[in-house]
XYZ file of C-alpha atoms in Angstrom:
546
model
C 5.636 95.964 25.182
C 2.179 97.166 25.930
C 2.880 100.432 23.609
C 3.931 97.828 20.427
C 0.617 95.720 21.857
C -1.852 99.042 20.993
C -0.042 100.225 18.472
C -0.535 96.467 16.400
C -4.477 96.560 17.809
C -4.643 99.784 16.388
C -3.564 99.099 12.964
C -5.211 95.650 12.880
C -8.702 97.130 14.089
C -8.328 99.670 10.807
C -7.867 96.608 8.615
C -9.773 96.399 5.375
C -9.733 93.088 4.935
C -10.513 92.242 8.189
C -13.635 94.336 7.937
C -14.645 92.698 5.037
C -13.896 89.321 6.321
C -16.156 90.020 9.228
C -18.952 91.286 7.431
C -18.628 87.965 5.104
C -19.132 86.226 7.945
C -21.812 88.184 9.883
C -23.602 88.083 6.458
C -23.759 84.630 6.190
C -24.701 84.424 9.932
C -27.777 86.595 9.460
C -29.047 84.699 6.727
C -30.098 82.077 8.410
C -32.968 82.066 10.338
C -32.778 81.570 14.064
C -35.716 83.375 15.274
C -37.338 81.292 18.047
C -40.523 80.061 16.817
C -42.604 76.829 16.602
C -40.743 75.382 13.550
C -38.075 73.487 15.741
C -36.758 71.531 13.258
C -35.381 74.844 11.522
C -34.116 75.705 14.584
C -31.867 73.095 15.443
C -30.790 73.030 11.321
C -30.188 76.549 10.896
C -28.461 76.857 14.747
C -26.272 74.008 13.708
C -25.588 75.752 10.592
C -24.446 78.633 12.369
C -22.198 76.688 14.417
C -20.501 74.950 11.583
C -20.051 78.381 9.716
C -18.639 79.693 12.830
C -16.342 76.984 13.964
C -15.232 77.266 9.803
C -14.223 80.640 9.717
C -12.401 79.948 13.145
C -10.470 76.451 12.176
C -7.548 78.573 10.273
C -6.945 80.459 13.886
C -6.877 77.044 15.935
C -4.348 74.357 16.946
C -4.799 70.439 15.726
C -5.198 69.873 19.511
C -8.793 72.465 19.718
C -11.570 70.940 21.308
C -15.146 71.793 20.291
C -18.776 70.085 22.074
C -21.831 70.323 21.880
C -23.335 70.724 24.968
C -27.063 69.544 25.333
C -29.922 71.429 27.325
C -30.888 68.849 29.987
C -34.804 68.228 31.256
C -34.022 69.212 34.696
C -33.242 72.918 34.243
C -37.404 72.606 34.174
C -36.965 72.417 37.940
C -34.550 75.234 38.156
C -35.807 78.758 39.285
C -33.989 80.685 36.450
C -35.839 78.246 33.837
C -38.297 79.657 31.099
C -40.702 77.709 30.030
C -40.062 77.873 25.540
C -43.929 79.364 24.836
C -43.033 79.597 21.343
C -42.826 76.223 21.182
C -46.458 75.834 20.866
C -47.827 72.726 21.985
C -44.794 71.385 22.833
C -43.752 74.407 24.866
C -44.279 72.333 28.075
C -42.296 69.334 27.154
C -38.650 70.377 27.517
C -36.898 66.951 26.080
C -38.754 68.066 22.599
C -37.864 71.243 22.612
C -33.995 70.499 22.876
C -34.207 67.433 21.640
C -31.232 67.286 18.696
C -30.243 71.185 19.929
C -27.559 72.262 21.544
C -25.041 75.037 22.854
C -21.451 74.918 20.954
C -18.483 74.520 23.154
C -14.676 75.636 21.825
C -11.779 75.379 23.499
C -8.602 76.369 22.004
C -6.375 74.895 24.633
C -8.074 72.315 26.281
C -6.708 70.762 29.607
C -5.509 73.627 31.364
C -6.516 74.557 34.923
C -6.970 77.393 36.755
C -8.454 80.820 35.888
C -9.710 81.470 32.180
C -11.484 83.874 29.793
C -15.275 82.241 28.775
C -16.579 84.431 25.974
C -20.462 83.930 25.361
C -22.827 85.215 22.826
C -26.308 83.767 21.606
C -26.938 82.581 18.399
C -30.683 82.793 18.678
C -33.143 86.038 17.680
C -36.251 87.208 18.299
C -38.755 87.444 15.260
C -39.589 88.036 12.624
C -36.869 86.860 10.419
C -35.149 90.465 8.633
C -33.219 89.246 5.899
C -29.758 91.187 6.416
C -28.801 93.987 3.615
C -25.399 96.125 3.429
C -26.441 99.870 2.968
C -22.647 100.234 2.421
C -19.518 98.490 2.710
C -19.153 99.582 6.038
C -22.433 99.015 7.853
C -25.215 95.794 7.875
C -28.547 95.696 8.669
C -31.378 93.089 9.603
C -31.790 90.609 12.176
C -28.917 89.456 14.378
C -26.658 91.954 13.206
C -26.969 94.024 16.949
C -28.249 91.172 18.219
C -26.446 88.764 18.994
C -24.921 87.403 15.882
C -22.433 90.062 15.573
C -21.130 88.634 18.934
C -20.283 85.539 17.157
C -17.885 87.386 14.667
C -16.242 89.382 17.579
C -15.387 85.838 19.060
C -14.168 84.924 15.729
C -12.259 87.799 15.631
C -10.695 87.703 18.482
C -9.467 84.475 18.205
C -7.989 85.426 14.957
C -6.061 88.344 16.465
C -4.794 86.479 19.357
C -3.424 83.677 17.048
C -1.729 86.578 14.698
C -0.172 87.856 17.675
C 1.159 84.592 18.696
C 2.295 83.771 15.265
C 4.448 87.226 15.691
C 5.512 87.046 19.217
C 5.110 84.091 20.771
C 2.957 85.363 23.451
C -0.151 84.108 24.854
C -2.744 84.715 27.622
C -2.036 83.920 31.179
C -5.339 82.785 31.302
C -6.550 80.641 28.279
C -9.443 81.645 26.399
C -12.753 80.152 25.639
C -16.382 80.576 23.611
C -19.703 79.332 23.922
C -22.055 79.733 21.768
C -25.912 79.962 23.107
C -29.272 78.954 22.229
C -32.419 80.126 23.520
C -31.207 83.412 25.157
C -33.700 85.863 24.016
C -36.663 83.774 25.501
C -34.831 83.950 28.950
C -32.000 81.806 28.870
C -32.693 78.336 28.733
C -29.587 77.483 26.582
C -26.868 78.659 29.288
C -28.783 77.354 31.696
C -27.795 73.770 30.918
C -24.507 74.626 29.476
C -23.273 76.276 33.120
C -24.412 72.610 34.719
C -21.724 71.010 32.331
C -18.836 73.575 32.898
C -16.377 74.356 35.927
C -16.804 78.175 36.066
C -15.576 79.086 39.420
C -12.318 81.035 38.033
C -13.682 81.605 34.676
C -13.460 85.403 33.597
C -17.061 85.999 31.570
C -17.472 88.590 28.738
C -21.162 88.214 27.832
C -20.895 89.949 24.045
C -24.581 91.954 23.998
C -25.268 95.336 21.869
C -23.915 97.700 24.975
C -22.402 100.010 22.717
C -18.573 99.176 23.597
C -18.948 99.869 27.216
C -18.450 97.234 29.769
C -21.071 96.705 32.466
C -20.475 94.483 35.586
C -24.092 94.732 36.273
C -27.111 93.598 34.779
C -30.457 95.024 35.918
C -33.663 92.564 36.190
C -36.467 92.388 33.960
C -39.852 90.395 34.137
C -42.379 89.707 31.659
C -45.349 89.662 32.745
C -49.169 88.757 30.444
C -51.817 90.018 32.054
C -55.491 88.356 30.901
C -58.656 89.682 31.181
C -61.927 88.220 30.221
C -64.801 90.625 30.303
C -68.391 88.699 29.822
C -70.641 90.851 32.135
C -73.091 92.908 29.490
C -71.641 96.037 31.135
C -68.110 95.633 29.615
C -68.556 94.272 26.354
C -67.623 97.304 24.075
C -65.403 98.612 27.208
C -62.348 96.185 26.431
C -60.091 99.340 26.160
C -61.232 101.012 28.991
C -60.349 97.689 31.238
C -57.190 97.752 29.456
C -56.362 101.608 30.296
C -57.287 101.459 33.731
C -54.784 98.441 34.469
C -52.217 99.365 32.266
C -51.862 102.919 34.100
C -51.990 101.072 37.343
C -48.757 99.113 36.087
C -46.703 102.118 34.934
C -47.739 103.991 38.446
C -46.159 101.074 40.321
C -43.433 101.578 37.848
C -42.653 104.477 38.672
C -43.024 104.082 42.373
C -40.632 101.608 41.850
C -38.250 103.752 40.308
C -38.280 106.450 42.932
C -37.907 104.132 45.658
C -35.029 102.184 43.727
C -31.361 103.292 44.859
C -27.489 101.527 43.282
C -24.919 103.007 42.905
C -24.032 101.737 39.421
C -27.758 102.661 38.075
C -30.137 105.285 37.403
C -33.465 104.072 38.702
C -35.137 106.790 36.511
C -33.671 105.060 33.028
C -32.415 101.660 33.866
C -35.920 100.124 35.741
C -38.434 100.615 32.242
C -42.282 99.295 32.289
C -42.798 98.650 28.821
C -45.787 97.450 27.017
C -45.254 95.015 24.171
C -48.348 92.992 22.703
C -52.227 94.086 23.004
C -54.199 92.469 20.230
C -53.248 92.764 16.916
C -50.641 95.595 18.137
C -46.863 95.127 19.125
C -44.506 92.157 18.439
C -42.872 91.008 21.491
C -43.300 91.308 25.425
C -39.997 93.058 25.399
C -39.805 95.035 22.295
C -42.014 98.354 22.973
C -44.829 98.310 21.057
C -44.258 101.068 17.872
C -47.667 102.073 16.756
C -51.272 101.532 17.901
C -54.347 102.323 16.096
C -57.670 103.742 18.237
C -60.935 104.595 16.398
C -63.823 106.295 18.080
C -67.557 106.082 16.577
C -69.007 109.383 15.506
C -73.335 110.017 15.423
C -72.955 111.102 12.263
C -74.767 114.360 12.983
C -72.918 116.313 10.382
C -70.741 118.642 12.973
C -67.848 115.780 12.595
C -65.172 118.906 11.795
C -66.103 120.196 15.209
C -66.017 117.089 16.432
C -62.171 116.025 15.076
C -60.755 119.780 16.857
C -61.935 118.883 19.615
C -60.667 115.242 19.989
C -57.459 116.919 18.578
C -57.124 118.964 21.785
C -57.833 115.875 24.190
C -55.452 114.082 22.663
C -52.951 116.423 22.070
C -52.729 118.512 25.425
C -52.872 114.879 27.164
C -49.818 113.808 25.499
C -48.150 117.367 26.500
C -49.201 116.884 30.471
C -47.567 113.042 30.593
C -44.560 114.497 29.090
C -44.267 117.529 31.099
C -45.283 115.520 34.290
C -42.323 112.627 33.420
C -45.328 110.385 33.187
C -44.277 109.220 29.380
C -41.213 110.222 27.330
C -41.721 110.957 23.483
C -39.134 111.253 19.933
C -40.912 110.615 17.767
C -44.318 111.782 15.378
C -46.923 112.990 17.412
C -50.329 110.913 17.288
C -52.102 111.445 13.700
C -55.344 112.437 14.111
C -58.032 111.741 11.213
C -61.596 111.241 10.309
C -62.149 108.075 8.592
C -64.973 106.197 7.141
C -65.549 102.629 7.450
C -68.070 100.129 6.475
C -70.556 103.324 6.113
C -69.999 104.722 9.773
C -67.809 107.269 10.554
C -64.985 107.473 12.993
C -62.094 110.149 14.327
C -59.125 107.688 14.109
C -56.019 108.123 16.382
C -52.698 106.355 15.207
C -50.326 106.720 18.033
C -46.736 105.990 17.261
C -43.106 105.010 19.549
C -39.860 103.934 18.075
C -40.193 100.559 19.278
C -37.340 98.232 19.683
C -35.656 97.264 22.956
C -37.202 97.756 26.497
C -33.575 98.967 27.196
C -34.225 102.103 25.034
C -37.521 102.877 26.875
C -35.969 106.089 28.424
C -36.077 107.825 24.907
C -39.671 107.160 24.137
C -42.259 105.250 25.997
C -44.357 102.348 24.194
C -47.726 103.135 22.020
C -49.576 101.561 24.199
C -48.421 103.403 27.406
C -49.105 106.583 25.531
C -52.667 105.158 24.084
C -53.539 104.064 27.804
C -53.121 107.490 28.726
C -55.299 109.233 25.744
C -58.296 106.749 25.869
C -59.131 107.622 29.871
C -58.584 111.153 29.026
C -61.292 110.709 25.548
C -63.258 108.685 28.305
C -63.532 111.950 30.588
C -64.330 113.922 27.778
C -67.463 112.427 27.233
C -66.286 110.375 23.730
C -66.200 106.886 25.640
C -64.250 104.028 24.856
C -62.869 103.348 21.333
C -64.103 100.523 19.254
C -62.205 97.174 20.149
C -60.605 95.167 17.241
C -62.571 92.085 16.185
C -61.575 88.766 16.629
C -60.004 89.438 19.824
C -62.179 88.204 22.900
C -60.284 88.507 25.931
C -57.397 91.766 26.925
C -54.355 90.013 26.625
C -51.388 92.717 27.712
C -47.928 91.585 27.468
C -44.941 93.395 28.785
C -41.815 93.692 30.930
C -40.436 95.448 33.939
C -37.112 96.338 34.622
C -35.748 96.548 38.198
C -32.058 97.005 40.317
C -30.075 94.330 42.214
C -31.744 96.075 45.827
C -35.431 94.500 44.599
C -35.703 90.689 44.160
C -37.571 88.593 41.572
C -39.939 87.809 44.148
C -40.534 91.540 45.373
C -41.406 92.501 41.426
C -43.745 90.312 41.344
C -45.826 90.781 44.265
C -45.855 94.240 43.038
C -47.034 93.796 39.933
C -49.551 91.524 41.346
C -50.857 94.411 43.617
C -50.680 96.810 41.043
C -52.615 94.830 38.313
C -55.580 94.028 40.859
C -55.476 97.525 41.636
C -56.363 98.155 38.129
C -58.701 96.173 37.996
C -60.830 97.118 40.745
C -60.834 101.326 39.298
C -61.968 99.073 36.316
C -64.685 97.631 38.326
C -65.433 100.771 40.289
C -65.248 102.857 37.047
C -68.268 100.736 35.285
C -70.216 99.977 38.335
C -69.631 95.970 38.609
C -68.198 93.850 40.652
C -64.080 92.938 40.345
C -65.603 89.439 40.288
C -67.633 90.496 36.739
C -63.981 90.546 35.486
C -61.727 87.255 35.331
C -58.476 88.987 35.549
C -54.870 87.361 35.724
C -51.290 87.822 35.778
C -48.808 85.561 34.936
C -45.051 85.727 34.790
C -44.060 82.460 33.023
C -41.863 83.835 29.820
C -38.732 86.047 31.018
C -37.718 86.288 34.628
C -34.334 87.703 35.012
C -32.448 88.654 38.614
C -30.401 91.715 38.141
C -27.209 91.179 39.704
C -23.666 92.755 40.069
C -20.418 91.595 39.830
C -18.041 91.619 42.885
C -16.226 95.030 42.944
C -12.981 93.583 42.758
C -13.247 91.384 39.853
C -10.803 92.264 36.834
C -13.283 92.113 33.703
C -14.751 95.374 33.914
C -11.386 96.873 35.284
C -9.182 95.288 32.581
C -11.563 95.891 29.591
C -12.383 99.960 30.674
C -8.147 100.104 30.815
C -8.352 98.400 27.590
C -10.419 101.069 26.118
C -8.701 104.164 27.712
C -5.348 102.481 26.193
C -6.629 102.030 22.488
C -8.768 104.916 22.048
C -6.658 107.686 24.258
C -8.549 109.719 26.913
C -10.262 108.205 30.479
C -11.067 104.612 30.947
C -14.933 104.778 31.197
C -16.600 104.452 34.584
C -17.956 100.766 35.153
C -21.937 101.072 35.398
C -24.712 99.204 35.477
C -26.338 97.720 32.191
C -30.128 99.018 31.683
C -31.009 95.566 30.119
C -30.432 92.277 31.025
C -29.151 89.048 29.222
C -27.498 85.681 30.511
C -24.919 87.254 32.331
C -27.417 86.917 35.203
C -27.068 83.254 34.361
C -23.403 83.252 34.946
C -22.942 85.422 37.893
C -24.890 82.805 40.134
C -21.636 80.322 39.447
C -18.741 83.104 38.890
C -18.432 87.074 40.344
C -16.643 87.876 37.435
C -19.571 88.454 34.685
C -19.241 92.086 32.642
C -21.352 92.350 29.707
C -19.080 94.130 26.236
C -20.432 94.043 22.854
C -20.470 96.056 19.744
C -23.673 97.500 18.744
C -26.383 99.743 20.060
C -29.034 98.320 22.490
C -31.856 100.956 20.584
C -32.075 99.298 17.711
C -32.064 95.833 19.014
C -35.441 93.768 18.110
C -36.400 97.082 16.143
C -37.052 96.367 12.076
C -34.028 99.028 12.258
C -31.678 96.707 13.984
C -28.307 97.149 12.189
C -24.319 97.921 12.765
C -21.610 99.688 11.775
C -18.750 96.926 11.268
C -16.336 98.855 13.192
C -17.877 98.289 16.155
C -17.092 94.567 15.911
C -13.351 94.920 15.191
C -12.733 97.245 18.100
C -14.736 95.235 20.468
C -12.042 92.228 19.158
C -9.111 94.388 19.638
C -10.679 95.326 23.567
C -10.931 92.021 24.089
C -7.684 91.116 22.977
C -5.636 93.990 25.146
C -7.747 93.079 28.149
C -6.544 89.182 28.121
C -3.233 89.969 26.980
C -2.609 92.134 30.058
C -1.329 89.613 31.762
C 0.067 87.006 28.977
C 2.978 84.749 28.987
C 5.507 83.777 26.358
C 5.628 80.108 24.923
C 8.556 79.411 22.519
């Protein structure tokens, strides 16, 4: 029986039309706009959209006797230590009735009323901006927001509901365990969404398959991440034009305690060295999001003008470069992709060597491959500093050295550990700041603050069968070794879930580099096999009904 099981997953994961049925549906998923933003009224019409298209494309696949809810985001996950507060809310960011107010998760439940263990699979509906209209390169791949992340979850739910009702229709079998969706709001701003869904749901002996871009591989593990903003005013006379020195000096305080962090950090289903990132996000008019690495940063130093500027662009050539080469050989930064462009530029009359700095940007997840721009530019403008060219010019309209990033870390450090260390690290910073310029710390009204993002890392109890039963899924479809069950180097609600269930593995179709990147895409494939995973793992143990 399990033979004639792989052998129909096999063929029905190949399916044309259910490729192009998928991508119909991811397509009309990623149309609409769900990026979290200040616009809540689009929000809740465009989630609720999604929801209706969803529970549409799934109605053919249920039984008269489904059961669907929505299930509201209370006030008092305010009081919760897991809650976020919704900053891009705006103004009405602290006010969490009016944030949720007419919002909701979605609830589905196939086979209502039956007790005992059960499958829960979860995805978010939400994005991060901006908005990427999606495009189809080709009939088998999309691009554009959502489709890595998470909305190409969605359809795997879809789909797997569709495949389990085919295989019923055929052979009468079911699950042992029943299976169930919900649908998420508000995950990429830390959670808030599954946060009040788990206080309206029994999920002692649920199952949890948290559908994120891990590339097909399951992870019982999530590790932690923080965003932090650090703020720094700098009135004292001294430090007016020496905004980006401030900034330097802190932000390589932060990636030292990093990295201490990482070499003191031992699990057994992580590498500390790849799976506990600092990554910059936001300085200024550079970077997007705390936890999307910053991709390019732009530095301009003012020349004399005293006519030897060719001299004067080799030589700022050969700071710049040869620090970039000693980071890298060091293991201080990582780097794939252009090296920094190095010009001379005139603006407004006055001339200027400019540096454009560039990183592939996207998730904090994929920091291993190529550190931030602004973890490289903290690097080149203390170098330039030493050198004797000072500090470059700051961008106008920008007052105060607002940093914004996040830290990864493994289930042996808590929330509260990161934090203190970041705290220590950042005052640190400051004071070589200080020190550096010849004021006083007080001269600069500095401070940290870790309200967005706080995520525990966590791991799943080594017993529980998720993980097991989905690698064994894998090694049965595809042939070969199950994969070994690791750690995740990102983190998502599944952190959520594991404080009410120990069975939480995060499995999802898509690639976790190109997640919150402008090159966020997938192949469609991806989404029918993670289906057909999902399918063998719950039909492992399944039961026959007529």
């Amino acid at each position: 029986m399990t033979s004639e099981l792989v052998t129909w997953l096999n063929e029905r994961r190949q399916d044309s039309e259910l490729r192009d049925w998928a991508g119909d549906l991811l397509w009309a998923l990623c149309k609409e706009d769900t990026s979290l933003g200040d616009d809540l009224e689009r929000l809740r019409r465009n989630e609720q959209r999604c929801f209706e298209l969803l529970h549409d494309a799934m109605r053919e696949d249920l039984s008269a006797g489904a059961e669907q809810a929505g299930l509201p985001v209370p006030g008092e996950i305010a009081e919760d230590p897991y809650y976020t507060q919704p900053y891009y809310a705006g103004e009405l960011a602290g006010d969490v009735e009016a944030v949720y107010r007419g919002r909701h998760n979605w609830w589905l439940d196939p086979q209502p009323g039956e007790p005992g263990d059960y499958w829960l699979l979860n995805a978010h509906v939400d994005t991060v901006p901006p908005h990427i209209p999606p495009s189809r390169p080709s009939p088998e791949r999309m691009n554009g927001r959502g489709t890595a992340d998470d909305k190409n979850g969605l359809v795997a739910m879809a789909l797997v509901q569709k495949l389990l009702h085919q295989w019923y229709q055929q052979h009468g079998e079911r699950p042992a365990w029943p299976v169930r969706y919900l649908v998420s709001i508000d995950e990429e701003m830390g959670g808030n969404g599954t946060l009040g869904a788990v206080r309206q749901l029994e999920l002692a002996q649920a199952h949890i398959v948290v559908a994120e871009p891990s590339s097909l591989l399951p992870y019982p593990a999530n590790r932690g991440a923080v965003w932090f903003a650090a703020r720094l005013a700098t009135g004292h006379p001294a430090l007016q034009q020496r905004r980006y020195g401030v900034f330097a000096f802190v932000a390589q305080a932060l990636m030292a305690a990093g990295q201490a962090l990482r070499e003191e950090s031992e699990h057994p289903m992580f590498n500390a060295h790849k799976d506990a990132q600092t990554c910059f996000g936001m300085l200024g008019p550079f970077g997007l999001h705390p936890s999307s690495a910053c991709d390019e940063v732009t530095l301009r130093w003012a020349l004399p003008g005293s006519g030897a500027e060719t001299e004067d662009l080799e030589r700022a050539e050969q700071v710049i470069q040869s620090t970039m080469a000693s980071a890298i050989l060091e293991g201080r930064l990582s780097h794939d992709t252009r090296d920094p462009e190095i010009q001379l530029v005139e603006v407004q009359g006055r001339c200027f060597i400019e540096a454009t700095i560039s990183a592939i940007g996207g998730h904090m997840g994929s920091h291993e491959r190529d550190s931030d721009a602004l973890a490289k530019a903290s690097g080149i403008i203390l170098a330039m500093m030493d050198a004797g060219w000072g500090e470059p010019e700051w961008p106008q309209g920008y007052d105060e050295i607002v940093l914004e990033g996040g830290q990864g870390f493994l289930p042996d450090r808590s929330l509260a550990d990161l934090q203190q260390r970041m705290r220590s690290a950042f005052k640190d910073g400051v004071a070589r700041a200080a020190l550096h310029y010849g004021v006083d710390e007080s001269a600069i009204d500095a401070d940290i603050t870790f309200d967005k993002l706080h995520n525990a890392a966590f791991c799943s109890a080594e017993d529980a069968p998720g993980g097991h039963r989905l690698r064994s899924a894998l090694a049965s479809l595809n042939g070969g070794e199950a994969p070994s069950l690791k750690g995740w180097k990102a983190s998502c609600d599944a952190r959520i879930f594991a404080r009410h269930c120990p069975d939480v593995t995060t499995f999802g179709p898509g690639a976790l580099e190109v997640a919150h990147s402008n090159r966020e895409g997938i192949e469609l494939q991806d989404i029918l096999d993670m289906a057909a995973t999902v399918v063998h793992a719950v039909l492992q143990d399944r039961e026959e009904t007529r």
